[in-house]
Short mmCIF file of C-alpha atoms in Angstrom, two decimals:
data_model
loop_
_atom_site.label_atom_id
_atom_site.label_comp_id
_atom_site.label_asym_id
_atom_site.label_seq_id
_atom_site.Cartn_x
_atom_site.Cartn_y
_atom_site.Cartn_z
CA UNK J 123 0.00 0.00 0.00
CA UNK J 124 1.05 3.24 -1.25
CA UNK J 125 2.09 5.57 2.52
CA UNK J 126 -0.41 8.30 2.92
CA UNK J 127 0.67 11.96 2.74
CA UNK J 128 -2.40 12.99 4.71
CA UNK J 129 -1.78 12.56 8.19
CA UNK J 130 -4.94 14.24 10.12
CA UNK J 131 -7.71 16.49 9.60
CA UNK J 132 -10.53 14.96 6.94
CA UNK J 133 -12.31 15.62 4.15
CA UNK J 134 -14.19 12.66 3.39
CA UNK J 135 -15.56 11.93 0.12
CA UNK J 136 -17.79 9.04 0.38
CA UNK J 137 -20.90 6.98 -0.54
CA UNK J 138 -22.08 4.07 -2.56
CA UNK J 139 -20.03 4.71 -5.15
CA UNK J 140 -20.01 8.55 -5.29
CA UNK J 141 -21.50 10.74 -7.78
CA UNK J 142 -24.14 11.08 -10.48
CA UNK J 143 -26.02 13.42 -8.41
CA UNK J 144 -29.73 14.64 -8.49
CA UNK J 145 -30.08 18.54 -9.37
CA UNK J 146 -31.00 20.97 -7.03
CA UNK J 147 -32.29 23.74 -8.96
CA UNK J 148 -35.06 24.18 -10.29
CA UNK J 149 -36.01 23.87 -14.74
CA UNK J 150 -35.80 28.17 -14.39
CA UNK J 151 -32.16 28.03 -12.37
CA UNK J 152 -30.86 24.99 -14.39
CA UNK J 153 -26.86 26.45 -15.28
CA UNK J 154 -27.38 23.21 -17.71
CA UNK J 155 -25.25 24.26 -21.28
CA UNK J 156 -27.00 22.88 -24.11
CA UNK J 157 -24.38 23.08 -26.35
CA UNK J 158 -22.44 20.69 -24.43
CA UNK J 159 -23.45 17.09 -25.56
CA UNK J 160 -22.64 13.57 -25.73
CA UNK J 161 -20.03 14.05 -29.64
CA UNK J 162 -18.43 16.80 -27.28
CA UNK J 163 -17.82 15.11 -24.64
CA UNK J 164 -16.96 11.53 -25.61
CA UNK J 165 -13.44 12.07 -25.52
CA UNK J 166 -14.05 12.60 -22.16
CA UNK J 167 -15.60 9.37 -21.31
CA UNK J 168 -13.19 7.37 -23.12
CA UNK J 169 -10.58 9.11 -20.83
CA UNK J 170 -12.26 8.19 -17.70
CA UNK J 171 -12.73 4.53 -19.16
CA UNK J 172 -8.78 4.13 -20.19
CA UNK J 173 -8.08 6.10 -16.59
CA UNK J 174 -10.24 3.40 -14.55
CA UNK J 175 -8.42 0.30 -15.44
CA UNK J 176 -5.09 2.39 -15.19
CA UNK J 177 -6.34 2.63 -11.66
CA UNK J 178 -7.99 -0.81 -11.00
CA UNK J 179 -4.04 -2.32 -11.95
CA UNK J 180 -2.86 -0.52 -9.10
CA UNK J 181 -5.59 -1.62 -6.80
CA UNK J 182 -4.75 -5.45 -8.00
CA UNK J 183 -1.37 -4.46 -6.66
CA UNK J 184 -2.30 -3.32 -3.45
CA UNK J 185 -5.14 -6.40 -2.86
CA UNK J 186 -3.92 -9.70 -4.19
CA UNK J 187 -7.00 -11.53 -3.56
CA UNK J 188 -9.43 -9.69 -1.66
CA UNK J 189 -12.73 -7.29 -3.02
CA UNK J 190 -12.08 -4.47 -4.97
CA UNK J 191 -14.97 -2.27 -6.24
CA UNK J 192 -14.65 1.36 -6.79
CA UNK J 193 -16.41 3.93 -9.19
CA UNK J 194 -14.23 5.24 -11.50
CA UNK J 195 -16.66 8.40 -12.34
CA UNK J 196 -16.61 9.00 -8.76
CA UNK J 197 -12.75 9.03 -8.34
CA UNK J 198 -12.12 11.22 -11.08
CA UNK J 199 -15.16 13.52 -10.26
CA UNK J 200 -13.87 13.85 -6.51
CA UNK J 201 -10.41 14.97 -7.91
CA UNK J 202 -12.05 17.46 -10.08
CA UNK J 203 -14.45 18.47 -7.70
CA UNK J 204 -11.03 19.73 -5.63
CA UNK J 205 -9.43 21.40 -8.72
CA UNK J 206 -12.13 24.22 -8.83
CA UNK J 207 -10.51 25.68 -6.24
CA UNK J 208 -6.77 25.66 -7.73
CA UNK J 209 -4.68 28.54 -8.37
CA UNK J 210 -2.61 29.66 -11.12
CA UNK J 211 -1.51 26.80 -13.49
CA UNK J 212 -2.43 24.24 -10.13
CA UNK J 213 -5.97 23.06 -11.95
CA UNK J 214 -4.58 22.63 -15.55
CA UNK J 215 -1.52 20.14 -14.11
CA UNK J 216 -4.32 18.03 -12.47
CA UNK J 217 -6.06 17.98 -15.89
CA UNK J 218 -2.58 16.66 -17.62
CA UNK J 219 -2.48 13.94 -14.73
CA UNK J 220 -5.77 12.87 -15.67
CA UNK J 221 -5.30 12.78 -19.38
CA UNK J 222 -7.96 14.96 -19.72
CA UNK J 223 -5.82 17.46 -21.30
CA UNK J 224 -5.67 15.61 -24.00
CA UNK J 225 -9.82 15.66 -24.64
CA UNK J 226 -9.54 19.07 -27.20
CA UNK J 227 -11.62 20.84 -24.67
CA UNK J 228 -11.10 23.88 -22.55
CA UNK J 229 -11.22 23.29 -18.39
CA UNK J 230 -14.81 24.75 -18.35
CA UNK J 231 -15.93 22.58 -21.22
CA UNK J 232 -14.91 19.70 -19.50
CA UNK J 233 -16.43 20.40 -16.07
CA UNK J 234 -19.57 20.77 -18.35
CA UNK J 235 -18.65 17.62 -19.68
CA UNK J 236 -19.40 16.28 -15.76
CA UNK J 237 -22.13 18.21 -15.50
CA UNK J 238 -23.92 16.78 -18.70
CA UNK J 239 -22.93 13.33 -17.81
CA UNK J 240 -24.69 13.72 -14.62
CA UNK J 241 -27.68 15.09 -16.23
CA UNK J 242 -28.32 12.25 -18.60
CA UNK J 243 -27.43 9.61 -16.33
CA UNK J 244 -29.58 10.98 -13.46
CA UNK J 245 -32.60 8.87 -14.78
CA UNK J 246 -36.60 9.52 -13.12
CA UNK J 247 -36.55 7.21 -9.98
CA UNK J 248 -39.41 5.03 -11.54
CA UNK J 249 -36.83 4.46 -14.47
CA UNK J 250 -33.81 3.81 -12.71
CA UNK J 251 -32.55 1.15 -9.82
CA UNK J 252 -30.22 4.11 -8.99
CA UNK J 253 -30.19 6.64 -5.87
CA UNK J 254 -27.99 9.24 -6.16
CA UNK J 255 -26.80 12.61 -4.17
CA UNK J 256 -24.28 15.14 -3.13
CA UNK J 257 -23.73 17.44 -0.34
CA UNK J 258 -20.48 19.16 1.35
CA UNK J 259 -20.46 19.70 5.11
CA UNK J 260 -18.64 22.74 6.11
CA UNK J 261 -17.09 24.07 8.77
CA UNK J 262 -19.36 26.72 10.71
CA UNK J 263 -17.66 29.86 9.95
CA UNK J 264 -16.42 29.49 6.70
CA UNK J 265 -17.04 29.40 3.52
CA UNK J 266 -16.26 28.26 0.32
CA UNK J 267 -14.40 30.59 -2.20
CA UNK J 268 -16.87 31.80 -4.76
CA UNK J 269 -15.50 29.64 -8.12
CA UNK J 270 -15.78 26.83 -5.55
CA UNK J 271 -18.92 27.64 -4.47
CA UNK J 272 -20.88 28.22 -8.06
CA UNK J 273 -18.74 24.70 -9.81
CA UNK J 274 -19.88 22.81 -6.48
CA UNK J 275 -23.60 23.61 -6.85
CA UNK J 276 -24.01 24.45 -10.36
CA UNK J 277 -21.46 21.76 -12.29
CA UNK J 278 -21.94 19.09 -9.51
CA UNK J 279 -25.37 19.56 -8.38
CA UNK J 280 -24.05 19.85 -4.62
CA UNK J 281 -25.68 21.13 -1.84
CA UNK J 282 -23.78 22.41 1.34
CA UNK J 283 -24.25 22.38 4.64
CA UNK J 284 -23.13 24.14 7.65
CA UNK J 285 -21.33 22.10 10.46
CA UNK J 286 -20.05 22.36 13.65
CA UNK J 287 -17.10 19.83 13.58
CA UNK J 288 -15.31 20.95 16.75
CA UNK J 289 -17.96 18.73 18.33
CA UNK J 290 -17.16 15.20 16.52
CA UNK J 291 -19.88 13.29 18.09
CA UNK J 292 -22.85 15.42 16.78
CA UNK J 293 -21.25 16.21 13.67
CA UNK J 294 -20.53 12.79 12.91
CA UNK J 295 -24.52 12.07 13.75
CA UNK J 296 -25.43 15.13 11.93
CA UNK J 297 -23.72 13.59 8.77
CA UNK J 298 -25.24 10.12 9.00
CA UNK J 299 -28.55 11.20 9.57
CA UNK J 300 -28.47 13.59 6.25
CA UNK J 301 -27.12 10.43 4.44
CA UNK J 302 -29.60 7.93 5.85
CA UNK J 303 -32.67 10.41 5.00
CA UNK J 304 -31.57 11.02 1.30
CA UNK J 305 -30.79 7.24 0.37
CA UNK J 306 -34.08 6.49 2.61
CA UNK J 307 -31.98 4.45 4.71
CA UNK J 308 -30.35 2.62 2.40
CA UNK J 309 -26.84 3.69 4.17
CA UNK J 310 -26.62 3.53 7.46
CA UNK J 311 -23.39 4.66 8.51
CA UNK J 312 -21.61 7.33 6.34
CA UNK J 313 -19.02 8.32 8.65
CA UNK J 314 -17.69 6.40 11.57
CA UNK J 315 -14.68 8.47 12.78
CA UNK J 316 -14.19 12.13 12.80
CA UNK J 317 -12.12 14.21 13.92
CA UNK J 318 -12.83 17.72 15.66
CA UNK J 319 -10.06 19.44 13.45
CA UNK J 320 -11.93 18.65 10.12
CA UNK J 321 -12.82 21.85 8.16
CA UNK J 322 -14.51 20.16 5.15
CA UNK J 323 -16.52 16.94 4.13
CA UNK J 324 -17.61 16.17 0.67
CA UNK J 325 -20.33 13.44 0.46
CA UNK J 326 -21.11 11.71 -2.67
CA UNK J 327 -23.02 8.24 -3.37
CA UNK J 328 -24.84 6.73 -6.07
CA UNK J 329 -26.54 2.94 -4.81
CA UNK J 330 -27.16 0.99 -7.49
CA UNK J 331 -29.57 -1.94 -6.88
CA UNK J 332 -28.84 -4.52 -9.84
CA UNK J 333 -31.48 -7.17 -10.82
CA UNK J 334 -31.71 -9.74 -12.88
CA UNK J 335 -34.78 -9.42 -15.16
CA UNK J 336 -36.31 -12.64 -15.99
CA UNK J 337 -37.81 -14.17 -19.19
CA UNK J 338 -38.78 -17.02 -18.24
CA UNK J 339 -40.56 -18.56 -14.95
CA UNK J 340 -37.34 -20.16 -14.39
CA UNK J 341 -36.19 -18.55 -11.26
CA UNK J 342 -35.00 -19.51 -7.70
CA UNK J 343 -32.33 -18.92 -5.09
CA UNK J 344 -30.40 -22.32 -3.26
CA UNK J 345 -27.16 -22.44 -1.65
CA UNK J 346 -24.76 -23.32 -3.58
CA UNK J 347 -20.78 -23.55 -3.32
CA UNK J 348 -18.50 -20.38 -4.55
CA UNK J 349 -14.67 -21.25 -4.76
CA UNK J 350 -12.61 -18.29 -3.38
CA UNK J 351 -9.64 -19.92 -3.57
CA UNK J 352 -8.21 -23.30 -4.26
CA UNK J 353 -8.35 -24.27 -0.69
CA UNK J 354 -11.15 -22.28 0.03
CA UNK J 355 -14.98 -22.99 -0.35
CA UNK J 356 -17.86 -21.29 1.12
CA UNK J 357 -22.19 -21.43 0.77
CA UNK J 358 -23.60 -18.30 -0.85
CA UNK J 359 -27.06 -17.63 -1.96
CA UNK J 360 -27.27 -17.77 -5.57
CA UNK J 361 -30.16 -16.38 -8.28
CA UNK J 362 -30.19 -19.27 -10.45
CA UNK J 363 -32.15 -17.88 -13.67
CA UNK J 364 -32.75 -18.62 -17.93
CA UNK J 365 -32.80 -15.36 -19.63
CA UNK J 366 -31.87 -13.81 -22.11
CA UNK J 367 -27.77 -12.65 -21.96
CA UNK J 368 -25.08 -11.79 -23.83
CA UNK J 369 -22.79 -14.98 -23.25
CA UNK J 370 -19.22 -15.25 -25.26
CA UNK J 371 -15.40 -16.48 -24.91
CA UNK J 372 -12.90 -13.68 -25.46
CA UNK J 373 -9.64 -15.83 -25.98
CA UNK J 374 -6.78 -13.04 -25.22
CA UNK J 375 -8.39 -12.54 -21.27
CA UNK J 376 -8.89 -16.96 -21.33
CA UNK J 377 -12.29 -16.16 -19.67
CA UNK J 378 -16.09 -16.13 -20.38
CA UNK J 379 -17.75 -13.17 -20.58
CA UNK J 380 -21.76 -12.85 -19.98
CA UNK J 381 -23.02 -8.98 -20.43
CA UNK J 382 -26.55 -7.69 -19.33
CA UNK J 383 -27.85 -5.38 -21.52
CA UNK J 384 -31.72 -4.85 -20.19
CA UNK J 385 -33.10 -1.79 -21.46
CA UNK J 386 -34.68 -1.74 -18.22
CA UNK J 387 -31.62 -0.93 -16.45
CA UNK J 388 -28.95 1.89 -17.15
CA UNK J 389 -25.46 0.37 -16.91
CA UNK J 390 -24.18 -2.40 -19.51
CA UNK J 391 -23.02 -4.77 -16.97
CA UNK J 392 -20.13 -7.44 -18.01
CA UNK J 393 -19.48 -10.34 -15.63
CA UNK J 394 -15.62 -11.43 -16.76
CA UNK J 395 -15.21 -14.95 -15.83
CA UNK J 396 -11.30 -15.67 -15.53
CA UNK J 397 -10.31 -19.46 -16.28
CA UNK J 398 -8.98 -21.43 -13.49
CA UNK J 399 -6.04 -20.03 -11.73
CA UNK J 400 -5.61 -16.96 -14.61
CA UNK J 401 -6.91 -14.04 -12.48
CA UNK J 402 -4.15 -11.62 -11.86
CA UNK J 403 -3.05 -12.79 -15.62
CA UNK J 404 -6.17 -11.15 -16.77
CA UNK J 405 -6.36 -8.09 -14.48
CA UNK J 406 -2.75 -7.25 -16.30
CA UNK J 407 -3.61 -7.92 -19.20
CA UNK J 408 -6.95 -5.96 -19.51
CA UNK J 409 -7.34 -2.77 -21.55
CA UNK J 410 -10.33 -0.49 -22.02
CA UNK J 411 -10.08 -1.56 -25.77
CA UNK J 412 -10.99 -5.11 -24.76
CA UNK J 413 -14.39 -4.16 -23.41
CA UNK J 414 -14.66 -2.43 -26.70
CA UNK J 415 -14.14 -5.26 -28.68
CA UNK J 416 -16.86 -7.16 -26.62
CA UNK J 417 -19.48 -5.36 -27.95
CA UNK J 418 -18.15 -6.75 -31.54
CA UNK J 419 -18.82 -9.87 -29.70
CA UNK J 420 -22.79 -9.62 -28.37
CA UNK J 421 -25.04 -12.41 -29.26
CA UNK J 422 -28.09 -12.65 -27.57
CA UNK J 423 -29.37 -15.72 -26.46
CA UNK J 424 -31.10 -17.72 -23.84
CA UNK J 425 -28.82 -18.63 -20.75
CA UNK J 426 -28.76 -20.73 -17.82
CA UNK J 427 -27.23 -18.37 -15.36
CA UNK J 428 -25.91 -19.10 -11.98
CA UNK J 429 -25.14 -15.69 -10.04
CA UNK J 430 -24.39 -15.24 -6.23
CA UNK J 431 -26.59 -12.40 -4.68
CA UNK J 432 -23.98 -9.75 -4.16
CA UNK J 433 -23.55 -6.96 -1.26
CA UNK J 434 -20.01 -5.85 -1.92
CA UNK J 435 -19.10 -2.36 -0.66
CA UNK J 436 -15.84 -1.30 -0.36
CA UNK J 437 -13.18 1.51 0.71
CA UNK J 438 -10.32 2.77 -1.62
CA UNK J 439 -8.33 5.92 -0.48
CA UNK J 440 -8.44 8.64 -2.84
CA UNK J 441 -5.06 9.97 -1.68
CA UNK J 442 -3.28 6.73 -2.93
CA UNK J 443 -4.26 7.81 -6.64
CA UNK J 444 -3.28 11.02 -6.69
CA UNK J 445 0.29 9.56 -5.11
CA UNK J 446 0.05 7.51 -7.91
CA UNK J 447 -1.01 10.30 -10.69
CA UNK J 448 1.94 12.54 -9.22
CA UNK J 449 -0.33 15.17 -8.13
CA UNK J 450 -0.31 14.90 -4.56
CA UNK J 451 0.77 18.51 -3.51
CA UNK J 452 -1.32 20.28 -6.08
CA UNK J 453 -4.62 17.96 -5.03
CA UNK J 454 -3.89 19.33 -1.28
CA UNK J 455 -3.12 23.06 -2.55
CA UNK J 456 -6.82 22.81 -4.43
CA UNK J 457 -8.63 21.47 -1.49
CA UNK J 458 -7.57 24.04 0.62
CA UNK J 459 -7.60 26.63 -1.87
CA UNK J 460 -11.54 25.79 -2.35
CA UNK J 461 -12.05 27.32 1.78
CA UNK J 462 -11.82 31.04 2.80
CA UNK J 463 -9.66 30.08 6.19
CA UNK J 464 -6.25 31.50 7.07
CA UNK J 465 -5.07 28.37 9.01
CA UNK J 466 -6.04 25.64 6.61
CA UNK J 467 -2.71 25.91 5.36
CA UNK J 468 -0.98 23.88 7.97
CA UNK J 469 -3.52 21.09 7.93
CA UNK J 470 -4.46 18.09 6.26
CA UNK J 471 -7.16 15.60 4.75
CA UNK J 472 -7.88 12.64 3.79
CA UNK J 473 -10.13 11.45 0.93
CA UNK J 474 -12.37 8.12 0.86
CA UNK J 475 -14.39 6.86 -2.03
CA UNK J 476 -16.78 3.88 -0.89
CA UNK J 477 -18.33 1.66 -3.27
CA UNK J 478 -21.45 -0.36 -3.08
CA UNK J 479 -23.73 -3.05 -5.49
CA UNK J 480 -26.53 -4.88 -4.16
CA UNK J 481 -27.50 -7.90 -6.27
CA UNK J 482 -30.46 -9.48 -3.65
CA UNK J 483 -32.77 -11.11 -5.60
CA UNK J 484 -35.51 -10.46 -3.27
CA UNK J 485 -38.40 -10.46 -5.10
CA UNK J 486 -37.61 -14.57 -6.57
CA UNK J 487 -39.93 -16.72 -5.40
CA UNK J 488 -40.62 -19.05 -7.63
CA UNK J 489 -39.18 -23.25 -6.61
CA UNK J 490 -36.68 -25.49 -8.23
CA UNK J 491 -39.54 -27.65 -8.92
CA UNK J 492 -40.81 -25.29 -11.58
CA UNK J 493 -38.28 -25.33 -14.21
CA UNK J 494 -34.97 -27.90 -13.46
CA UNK J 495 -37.56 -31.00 -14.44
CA UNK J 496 -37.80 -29.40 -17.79
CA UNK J 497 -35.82 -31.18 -20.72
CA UNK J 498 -36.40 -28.14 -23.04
CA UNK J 499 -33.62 -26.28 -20.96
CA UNK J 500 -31.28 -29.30 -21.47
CA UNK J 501 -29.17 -28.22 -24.37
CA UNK J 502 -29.71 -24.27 -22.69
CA UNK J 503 -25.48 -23.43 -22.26
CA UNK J 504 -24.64 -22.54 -18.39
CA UNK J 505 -22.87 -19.60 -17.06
CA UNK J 506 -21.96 -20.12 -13.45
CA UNK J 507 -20.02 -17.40 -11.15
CA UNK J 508 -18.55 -19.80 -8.82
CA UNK J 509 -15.23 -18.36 -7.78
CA UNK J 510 -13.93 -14.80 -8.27
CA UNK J 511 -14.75 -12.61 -11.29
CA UNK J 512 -14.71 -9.16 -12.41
CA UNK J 513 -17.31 -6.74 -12.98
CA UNK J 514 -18.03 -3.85 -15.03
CA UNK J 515 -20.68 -1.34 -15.47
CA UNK J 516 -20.78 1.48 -17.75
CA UNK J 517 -23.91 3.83 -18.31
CA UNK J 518 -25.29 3.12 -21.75
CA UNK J 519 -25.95 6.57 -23.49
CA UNK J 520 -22.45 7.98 -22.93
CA UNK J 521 -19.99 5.09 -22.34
CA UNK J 522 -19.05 6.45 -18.78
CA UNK J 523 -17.47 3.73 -16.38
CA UNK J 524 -19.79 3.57 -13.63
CA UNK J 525 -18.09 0.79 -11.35
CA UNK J 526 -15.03 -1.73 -11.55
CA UNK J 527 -13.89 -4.17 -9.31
CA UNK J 528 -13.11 -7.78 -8.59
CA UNK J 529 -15.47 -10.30 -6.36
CA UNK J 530 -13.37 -12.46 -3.94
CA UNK J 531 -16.13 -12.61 -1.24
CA UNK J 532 -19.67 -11.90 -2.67
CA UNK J 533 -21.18 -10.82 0.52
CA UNK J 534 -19.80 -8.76 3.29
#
């Protein structure tokens, strides 16, 4: 693990895999630029995409063999987030670090970039399995610079929220009550240390609720065994379905791939299926143009699937990619820069991004008895996650990598 330059103080940046908030303003305040669209900005997302498995290699580094989920959106959003509140040349070096640079497109157009790709993700709640939010607690007292201010609210869709954290204990409840309210309980404890020097606390989640959507009454949950390691083998619940999936070999990873493409959903979701003992061989050896290339590869048919009900959330520091993208001092100098205090020089933060996906099944009720007794499904091919895979999901309109990770341990 890469040694932390942040030693106290905290500005934490979590959720369910932060971002992809819902707007506050109303249709009449809407800063929303209509000339900024998805040809614009797909440079953009195929930056983020190429970034995220840039950064998913060095998590594989730091984790041999346990979870890893993270959002990529998230990470790069939180970084950005930060840079409003550079100085000088400060924002444009953490542009270069993130490729983004590179996109054609000024620093405003690409915040707008982020602010459109929040827009058309943010789906109606009756449309989408999603939740999503933002807010920034601040210390009473301050304030946030004014460029800071307008990016945070108007880009980012933030709201923020005056805090009192010289008294831990209540701010820390005051925190994880907001949180539990907006995701209607669906996190129950954002924060569960704080310190009484924190100045700052950017909050971010998006919970994603994945189903299975079935076409056929062929549905049930049973124990079954999942393979963690060689040695190891544990009982999981898993949604044992026939549907219809996208289910192919893609030679160069030497693993099966099944993707989900429900229009009832938002994210393309691909399930990467490693052969025996060739995991960290395929994390290596994966590229952003081999998820490309998939899509050359989709074939619908029906499927026997056999997938464990999932609650995976997990914590990746923030601070140990921007060690890694070189741009620790300038990511501190733009934090602090974004607050009007004189002695927020001579402290520090910390970041955390925390991912979640919730595969539950809860709603399949339907026996074994129903559908295994059936020969039609005989010559049906089967698709079983058994031991660790990797998953991705990326929003469908715009490309944009909404979660990455590997599944050691499909419930914690």
């Amino acid at each position: 693990m890469m040694a932390s330059v942040f030693s106290h103080g905290l500005l934490l940046l979590a959720g369910l895999c932060a971002l992809l908030p819902r707007t506050q303003t109303t249709d009449d305040e809407d800063p929303y630029d209509p000339s900024i669209g998805s040809w614009q900005c797909r440079k953009v997302a195929l930056t983020i995409c190429n970034v995220s498995i840039s950064l998913f290699k060095e998590l594989t580094q730091q984790s041999r063999d346990g979870n890893i989920f993270f959002s990529p959106i998230s990470v790069v959003a939180s970084i950005l987030t930060l840079s409003l509140g550079a100085e000088g040349n400060d924002s444009q070096r953490i542009l270069e670090a993130l490729k983004l640079n590179k996109t054609g497109l000024s620093e405003a157009e690409i915040h707008k970039c982020f602010q459109y790709f929040l827009r058309a993700t943010n789906q109606p709640a009756e449309m989408s399995p999603m939740i999503s939010g933002s807010s920034v607690f601040i210390h009473q007292g301050l304030k946030l610079v004014d460029k800071s201010l307008k990016g945070i609210k108007d880009l980012y869709a933030s709201e923020v929220i005056s805090t009192n954290f010289r008294e831990s204990s209540k701010a820390k409840a005051q925190i994880n009550n907001h949180m539990m309210k907006k995701t209607k309980k669906e996190i129950g404890t954002m924060v569960k240390e704080l310190k009484n020097d924190t100045f700052l606390a950017l909050m971010n989640y998006i919970i994603w609720n994945g189903k299975i959507i079935r076409y056929y009454s062929c549905h049930f949950l049973r124990m079954e065994d999942f393979h963690v390691d060689h040695q190891k083998t544990i009982k999981v619940p898993m949604i044992n379905n026939v549907g219809l999936f996208h289910l192919f070999r893609v030679r160069d990873l030497s693993s099966m791939v099944l993707v989900y493409t429900s229009p009832q959903v938002i994210p393309f979701t691909f399930f990467i299926l490693p052969d025996h003992g060739k995991m960290h061989e395929v994390e290596q050896r994966l590229t952003y143009p081999d998820f490309r290339r998939m899509f050359q590869q989709f074939s619908l048919r029906t499927v026997k699937v056999q997938i464990p009900r999932l609650l995976v959330p997990e914590t990746h520091g923030v601070e140990s990619v921007v060690n890694l993208l070189g741009i620790s001092p300038l990511f501190k100098k733009a934090a602090i820069s974004s607050v009007a205090v004189e002695d927020t020089v001579q402290k520090s933060f910390k970041v955390v991004s925390k991912a979640m996906l919730t595969l539950d099944g809860k709603d399949i009720s339907t026996s074994p008895s129903s559908c295994l007794k059936k020969d039609e499904w005989a010559a049906v091919p089967l698709f079983q996650l058994n031991r660790p895979f990797l998953i991705f999901a990326q929003e469908r309109t715009n490309s944009i990598p909404l979660f990455l990770g590997r599944v050691a341990i499909p419930r914690r």
